[in-house]
Short mmCIF file of C-alpha atoms and ligand atoms in Angstrom, two decimals:
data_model
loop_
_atom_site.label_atom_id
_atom_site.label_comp_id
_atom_site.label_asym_id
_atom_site.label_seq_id
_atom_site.Cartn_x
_atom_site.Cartn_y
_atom_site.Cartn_z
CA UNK A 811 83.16 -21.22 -19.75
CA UNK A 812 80.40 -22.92 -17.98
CA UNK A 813 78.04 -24.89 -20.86
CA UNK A 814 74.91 -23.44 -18.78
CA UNK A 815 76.59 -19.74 -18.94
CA UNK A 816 76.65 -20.24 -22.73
CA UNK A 817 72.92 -22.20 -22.94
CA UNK A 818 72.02 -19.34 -21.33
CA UNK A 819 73.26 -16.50 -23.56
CA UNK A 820 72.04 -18.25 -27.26
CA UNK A 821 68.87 -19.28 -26.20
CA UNK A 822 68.18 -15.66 -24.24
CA UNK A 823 69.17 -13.78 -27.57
CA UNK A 824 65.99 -15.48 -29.66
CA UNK A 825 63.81 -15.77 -26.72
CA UNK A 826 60.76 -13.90 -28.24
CA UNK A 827 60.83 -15.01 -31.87
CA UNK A 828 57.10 -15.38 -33.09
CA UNK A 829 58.14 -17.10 -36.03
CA UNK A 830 59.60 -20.41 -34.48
CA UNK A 831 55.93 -22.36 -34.99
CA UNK A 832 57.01 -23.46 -38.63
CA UNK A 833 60.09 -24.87 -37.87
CA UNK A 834 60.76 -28.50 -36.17
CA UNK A 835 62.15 -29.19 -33.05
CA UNK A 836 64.62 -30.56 -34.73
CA UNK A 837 65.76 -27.70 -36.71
CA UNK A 838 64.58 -25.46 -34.03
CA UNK A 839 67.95 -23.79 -33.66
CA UNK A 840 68.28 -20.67 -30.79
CA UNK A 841 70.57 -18.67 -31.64
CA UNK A 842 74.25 -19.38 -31.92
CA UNK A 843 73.93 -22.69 -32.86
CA UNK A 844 72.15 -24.44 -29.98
CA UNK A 845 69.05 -26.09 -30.74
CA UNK A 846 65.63 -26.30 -28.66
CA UNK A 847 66.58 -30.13 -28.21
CA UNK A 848 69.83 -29.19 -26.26
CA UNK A 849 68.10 -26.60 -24.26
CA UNK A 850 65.59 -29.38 -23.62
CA UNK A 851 67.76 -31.73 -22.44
CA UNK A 852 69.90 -29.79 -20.42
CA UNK A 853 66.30 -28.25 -18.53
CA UNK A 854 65.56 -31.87 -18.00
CA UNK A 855 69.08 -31.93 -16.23
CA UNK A 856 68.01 -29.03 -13.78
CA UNK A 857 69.89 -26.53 -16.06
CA UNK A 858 67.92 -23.52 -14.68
CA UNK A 859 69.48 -21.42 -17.41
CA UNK A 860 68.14 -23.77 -20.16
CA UNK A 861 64.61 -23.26 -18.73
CA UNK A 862 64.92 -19.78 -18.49
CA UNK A 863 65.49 -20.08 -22.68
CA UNK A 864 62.44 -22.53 -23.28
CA UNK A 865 60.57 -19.68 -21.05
CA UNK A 866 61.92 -17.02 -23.56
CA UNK A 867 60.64 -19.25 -26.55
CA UNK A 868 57.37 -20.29 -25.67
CA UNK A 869 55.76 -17.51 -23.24
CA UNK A 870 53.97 -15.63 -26.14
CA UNK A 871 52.09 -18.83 -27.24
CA UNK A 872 51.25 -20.08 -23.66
CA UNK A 873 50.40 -16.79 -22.63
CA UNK A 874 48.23 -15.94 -25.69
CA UNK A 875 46.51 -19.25 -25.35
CA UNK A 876 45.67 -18.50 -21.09
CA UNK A 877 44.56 -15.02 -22.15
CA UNK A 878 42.19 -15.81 -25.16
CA UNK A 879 40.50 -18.88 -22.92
CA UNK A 880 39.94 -16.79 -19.72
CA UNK A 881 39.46 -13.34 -21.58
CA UNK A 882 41.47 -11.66 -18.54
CA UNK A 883 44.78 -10.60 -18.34
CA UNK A 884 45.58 -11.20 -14.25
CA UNK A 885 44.13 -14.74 -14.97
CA UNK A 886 46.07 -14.83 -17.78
CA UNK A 887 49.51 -14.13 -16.12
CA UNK A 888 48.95 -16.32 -13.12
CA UNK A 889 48.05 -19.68 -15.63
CA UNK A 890 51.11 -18.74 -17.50
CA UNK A 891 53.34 -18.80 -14.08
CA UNK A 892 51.78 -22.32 -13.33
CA UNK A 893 51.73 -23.60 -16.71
CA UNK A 894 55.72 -22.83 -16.65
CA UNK A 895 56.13 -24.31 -13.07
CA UNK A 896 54.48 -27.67 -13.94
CA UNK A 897 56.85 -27.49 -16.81
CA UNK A 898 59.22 -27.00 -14.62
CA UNK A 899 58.33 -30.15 -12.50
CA UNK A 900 57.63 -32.50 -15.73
CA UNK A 901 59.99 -31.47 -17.82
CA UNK A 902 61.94 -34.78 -17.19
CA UNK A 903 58.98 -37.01 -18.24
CA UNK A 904 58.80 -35.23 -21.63
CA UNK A 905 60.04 -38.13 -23.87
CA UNK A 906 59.68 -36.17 -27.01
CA UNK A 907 57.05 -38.14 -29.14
CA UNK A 908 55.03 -35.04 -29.89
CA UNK A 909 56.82 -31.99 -30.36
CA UNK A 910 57.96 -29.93 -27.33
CA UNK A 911 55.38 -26.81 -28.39
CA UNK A 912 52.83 -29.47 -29.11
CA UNK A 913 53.32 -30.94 -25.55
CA UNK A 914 53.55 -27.61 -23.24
CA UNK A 915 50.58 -26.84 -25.45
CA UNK A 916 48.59 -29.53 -23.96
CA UNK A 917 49.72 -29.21 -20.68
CA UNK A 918 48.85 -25.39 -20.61
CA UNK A 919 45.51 -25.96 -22.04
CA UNK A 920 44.94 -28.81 -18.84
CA UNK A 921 46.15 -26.11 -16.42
CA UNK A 922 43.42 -23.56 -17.35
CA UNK A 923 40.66 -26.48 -17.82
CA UNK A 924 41.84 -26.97 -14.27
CA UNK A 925 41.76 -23.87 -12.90
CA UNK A 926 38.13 -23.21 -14.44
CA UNK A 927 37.03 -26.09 -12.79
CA UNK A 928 38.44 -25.01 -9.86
CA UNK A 929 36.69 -22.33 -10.03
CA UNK A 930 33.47 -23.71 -9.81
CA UNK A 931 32.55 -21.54 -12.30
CA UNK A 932 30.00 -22.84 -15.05
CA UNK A 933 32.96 -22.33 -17.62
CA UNK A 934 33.65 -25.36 -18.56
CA UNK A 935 30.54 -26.80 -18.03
CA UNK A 936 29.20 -26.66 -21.54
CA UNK A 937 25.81 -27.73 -21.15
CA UNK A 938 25.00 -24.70 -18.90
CA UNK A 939 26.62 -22.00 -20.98
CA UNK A 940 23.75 -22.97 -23.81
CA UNK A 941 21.72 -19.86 -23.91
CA UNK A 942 18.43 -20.16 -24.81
CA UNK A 943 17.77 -22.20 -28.49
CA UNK A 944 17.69 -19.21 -30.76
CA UNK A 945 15.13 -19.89 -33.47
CA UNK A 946 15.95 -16.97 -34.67
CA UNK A 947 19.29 -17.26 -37.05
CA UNK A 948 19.61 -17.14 -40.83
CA UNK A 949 17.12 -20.30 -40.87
CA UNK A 950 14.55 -19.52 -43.72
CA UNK A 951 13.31 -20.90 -46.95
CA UNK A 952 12.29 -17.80 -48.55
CA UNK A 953 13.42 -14.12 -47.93
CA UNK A 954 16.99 -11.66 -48.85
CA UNK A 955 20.00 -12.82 -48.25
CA UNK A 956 21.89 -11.81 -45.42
CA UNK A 957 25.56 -9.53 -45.97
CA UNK A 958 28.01 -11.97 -46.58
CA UNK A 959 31.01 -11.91 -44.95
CA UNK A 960 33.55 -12.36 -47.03
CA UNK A 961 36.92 -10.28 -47.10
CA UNK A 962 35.43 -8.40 -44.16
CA UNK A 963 37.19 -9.55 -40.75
CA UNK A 964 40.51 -8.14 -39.59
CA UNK A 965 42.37 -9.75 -36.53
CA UNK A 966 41.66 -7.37 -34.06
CA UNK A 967 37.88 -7.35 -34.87
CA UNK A 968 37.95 -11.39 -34.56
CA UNK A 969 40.10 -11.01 -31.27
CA UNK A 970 37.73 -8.77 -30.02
CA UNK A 971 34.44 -10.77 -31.33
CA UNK A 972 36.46 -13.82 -29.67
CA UNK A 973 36.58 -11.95 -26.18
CA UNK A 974 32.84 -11.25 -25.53
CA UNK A 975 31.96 -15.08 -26.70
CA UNK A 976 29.86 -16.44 -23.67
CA UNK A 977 32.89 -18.49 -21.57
CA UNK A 978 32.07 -22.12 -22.44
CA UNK A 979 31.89 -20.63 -26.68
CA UNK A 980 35.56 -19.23 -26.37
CA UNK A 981 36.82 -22.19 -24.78
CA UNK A 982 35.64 -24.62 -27.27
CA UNK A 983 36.17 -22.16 -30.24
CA UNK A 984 40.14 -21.21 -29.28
CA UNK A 985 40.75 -25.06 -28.86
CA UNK A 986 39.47 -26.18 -32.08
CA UNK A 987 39.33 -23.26 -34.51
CA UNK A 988 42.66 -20.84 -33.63
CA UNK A 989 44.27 -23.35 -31.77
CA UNK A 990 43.61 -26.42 -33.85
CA UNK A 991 42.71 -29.53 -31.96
CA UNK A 992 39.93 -32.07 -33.29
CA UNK A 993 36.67 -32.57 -31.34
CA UNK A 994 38.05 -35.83 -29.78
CA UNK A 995 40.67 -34.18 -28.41
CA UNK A 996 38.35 -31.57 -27.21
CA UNK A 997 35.99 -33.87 -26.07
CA UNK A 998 37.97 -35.67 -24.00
CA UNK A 999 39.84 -32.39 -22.66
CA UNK A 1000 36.24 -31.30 -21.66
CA UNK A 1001 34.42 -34.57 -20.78
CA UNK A 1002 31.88 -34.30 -22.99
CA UNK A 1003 30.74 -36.71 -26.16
CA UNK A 1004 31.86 -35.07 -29.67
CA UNK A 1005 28.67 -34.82 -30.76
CA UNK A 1006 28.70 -31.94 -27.64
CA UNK A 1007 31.88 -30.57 -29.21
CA UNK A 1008 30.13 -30.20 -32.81
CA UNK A 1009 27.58 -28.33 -31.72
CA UNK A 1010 28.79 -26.31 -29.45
CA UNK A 1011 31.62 -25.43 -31.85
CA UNK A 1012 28.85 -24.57 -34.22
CA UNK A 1013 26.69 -22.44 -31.49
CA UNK A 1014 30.69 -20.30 -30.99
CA UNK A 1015 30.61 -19.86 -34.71
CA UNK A 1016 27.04 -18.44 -35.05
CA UNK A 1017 27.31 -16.50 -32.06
CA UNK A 1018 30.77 -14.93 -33.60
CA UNK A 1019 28.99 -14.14 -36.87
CA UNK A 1020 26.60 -12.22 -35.43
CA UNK A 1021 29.03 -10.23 -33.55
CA UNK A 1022 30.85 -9.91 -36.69
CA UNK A 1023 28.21 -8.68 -38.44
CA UNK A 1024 27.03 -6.21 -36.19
CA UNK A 1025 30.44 -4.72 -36.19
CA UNK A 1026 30.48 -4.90 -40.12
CA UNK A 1027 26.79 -2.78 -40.46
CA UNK A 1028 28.46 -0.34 -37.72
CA UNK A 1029 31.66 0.52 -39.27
CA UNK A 1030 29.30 0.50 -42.55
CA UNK A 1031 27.16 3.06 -40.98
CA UNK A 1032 29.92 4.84 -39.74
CA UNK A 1033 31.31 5.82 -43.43
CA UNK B 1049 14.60 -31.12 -47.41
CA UNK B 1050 14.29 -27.17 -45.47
CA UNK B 1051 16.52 -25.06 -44.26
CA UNK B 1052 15.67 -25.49 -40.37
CA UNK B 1053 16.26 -29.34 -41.43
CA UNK B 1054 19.57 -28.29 -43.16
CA UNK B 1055 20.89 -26.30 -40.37
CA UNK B 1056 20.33 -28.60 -37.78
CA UNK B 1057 22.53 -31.42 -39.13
CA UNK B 1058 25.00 -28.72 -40.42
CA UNK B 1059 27.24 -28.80 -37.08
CA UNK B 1060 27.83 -32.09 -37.63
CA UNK B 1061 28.43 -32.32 -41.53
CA UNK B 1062 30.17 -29.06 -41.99
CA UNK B 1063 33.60 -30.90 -41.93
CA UNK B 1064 32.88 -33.88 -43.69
CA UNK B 1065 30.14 -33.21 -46.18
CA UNK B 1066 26.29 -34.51 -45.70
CA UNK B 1067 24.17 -37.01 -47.48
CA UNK B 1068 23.30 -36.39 -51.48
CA UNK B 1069 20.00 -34.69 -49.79
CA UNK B 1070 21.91 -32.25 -47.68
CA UNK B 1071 24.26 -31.44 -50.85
CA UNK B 1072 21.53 -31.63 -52.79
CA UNK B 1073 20.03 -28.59 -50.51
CA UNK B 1074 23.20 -26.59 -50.02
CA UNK B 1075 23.25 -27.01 -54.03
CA UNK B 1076 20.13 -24.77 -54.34
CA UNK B 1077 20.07 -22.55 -51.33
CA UNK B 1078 21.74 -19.28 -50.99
CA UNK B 1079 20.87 -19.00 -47.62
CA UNK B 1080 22.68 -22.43 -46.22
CA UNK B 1081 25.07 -22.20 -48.68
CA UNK B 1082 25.79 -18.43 -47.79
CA UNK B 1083 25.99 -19.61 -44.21
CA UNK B 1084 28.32 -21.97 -44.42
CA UNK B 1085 30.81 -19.37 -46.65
CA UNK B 1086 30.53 -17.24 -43.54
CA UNK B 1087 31.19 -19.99 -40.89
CA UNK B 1088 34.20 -21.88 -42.89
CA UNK B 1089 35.46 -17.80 -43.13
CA UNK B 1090 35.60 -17.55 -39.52
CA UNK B 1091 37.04 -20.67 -39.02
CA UNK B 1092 39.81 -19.88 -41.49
CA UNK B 1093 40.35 -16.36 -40.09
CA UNK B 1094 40.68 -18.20 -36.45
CA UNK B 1095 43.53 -20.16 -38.20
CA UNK B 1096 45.08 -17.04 -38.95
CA UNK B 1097 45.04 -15.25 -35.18
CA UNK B 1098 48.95 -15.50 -34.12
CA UNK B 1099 50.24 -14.96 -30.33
CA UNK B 1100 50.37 -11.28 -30.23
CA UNK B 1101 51.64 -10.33 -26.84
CA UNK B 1102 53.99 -11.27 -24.33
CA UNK B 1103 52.83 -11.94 -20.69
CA UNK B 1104 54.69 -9.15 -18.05
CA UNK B 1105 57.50 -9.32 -16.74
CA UNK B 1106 56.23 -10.01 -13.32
CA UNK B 1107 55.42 -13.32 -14.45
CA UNK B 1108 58.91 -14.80 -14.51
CA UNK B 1109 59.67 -13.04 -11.46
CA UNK B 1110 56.79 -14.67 -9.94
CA UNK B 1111 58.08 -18.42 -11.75
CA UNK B 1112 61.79 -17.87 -10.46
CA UNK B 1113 60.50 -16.96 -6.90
CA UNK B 1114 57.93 -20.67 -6.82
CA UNK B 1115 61.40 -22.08 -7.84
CA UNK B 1116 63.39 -20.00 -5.21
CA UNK B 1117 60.55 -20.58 -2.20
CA UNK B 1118 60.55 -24.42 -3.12
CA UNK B 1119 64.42 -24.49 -3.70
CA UNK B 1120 64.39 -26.24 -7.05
CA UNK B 1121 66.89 -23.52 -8.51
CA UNK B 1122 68.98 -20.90 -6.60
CA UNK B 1123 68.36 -17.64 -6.13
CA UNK B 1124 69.37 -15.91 -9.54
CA UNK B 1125 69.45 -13.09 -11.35
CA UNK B 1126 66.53 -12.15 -12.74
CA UNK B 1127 65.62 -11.44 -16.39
CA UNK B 1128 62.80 -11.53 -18.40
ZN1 LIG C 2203 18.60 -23.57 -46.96
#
C-alpha cells in the first residue's frame, strides 16, 4: 500500500481533535502511529494527502482565530482558504524552529493583517479606531464601588462581548489576551510602538468590562 | 498620588508592577485596586476561550480547487 494512502487514513481519523494544543510536535502523534512531524515532512514532499491531515488538525484554530479578528463568518472562511493555500506554498520553508501550530499561527494572523489592510479599512489602523478619550470610567477618589466582576463571565458572554469590540480593540485584544502574543510581537505585527500596544490593549479591556457589566446588571435584572 | 494619575500609568504597569507610589496607591484604593481584579479577570478568562467551531466544508473544497486551478495537486476526491 501506497505510504500517502496510509498518511492519509491516520491522520484523517484525528483530524478534528481540539485537544492536540498541549501536546508537542514531537509527541504529536495522529492516529495510528504517525506523528504530525511525518505528515509534515511528507506535505513538504507534495504529499497532497499529508496536507489534507495537517488541514484536518489545525482548521479549528486557524479558523477560530480569522473569525474572532474579523467578527464575520464569510470573511472568516475565505482567510482560512488562503491561510491554508500559503501553507500550502511555504510549507517547504518551514524549518521547524518554532512549533508547526506556533508557525501557521503566525502566518494566519499575517494573512488577515493583510487582508485588513487591503481593505483599506481603518481596522488595523489603531490610532483611528480611538474613540473619543472617555473621562468617564471607574476614575474617582471618592464614591461606591463599582460590581466587581469576579466569578461572573462565561465563554459565550466573553465571545460575544469580544465580537462587538470596535475592530482595531478585537484585533489587539485576540492577539495578546486569547491568543497570547507579547506587545512586541504585536507591535511589530501592527507597526506600531508598544507603548501603542499597551494602551490600546488597555482601552480593549475597559471597553470589554463595560460590556461585561452591562450584561451582568441585565441578566441581574432579569432574575 | 490620585486615581486619574493611577489609571493613566496603569496600561503600562499592569504587567510588571509600578513604582512604590503606584503600589503604594493600589495598596489603599478599592477603586484601582478593584479595577485591576476586573481587568487581570478578563484577561485570564481570554486565556481560557478555546477554538469552538470548525470552518464549512466549502472551505476545503474551495482550498483543493486553488490547488486543482493552479495544478499543484490533482484533481482528488474530496473530503472534509
Ligand atoms: Zn485609586
Amino acid at each position: 500500500m501506497p505510504q500517502a494512502t496510509n498518511c492519509y487514513r491516520r491522520c484523517i481519523e484525528s483530524g478534528s481533535r481540539p485537544e492536540y494544543t498541549n501536546l508537542t510536535t514531537a509527541k504529536k502523534i495522529l492516529a495510528n502511529g504517525i506523528s504530525e512531524q511525518e505528515a509534515i515532512d511528507r506535505a513538504k514532499q507534495g504529499d497532497a494527502e499529508c496536507f489534507a491531515a495537517l488541514y484536518g488538525l489545525h482548521k479549528r484554530r486557524v479558523y477560530s482565530l480569522c473569525l474572532r479578528m474579523v467578527g464575520n463568518t464569510a470573511e472568516a472562511e475565505d482567510l482560512t482558504q488562503e491561510a491554508f493555500l500559503q501553507l500550502y506554498r511555504k510549507i517547504a520553508t518551514f524549518r521547524g524552529e518554532s512549533a508547526f501550530s506556533t508557525w501557521l499561527h503566525r502566518l494566519s494572523v499575517n494573512v488577515v493583517l493583510m487582508h485588513l489592510r487591503k481593505k483599506g479599512l481603518p481596522e488595523v489602523s489603531l490610532e483611528q479606531t480611538l474613540e473619543p478619550q472617555n473621562e468617564d470610567g471607574p476614575r474617582r477618589d471618592i464614591g461606591a464601588r463599582d460590581n466587581v466582576l469576579a466569578g461572573a463571565i462565561d465563554r459565550v458572554n466573553l465571545g460575544r462581548s469580544i465580537e462587538s469590540l470596535p475592530p482595531g480593540y478585537r484585533i489587539i485584544f485576540v492577539l495578546h489576551d486569547v491568543e497570547g502574543y507579547e506587545h512586541n510581537e504585536i507591535a511589530e505585527m501592527l507597526g506600531c510602538s508598544i507603548g501603542n500596544s499597551k494602551s490600546q490593549l488597555h482601552k480593549a479591556r475597559m471597553k470589554l468590562r463595560d460590556l461585561l457589566k452591562l450584561s451582568q446588571a441585565q441578566r441581574a435584572a432579569r432574575r | 498620588m490620585t486615581c486619574a494619575e493611577f489609571q493613566r500609568v496603569l496600561p503600562y504597569i499592569i504587567d510588571g508592577g509600578g513604582s512604590a507610589e503606584e503600589q503604594q496607591h493600589l495598596a489603599t484604593c478599592q477603586v484601582c485596586s478593584d479595577l485591576i481584579a476586573d481587568l487581570r479577570y478578563i484577561a485570564e478568562a481570554a486565556k481560557l476561550l478555546v477554538p469552538m467551531e470548525d470552518p464549512s466544508p466549502k472551505v476545503w473544497s474551495g482550498i483543493q480547487e486553488s490547488l486543482e486551478r493552479e495544478g499543484m495537486v490533482k484533481p482528488a476526491r474530496k473530503h472534509f
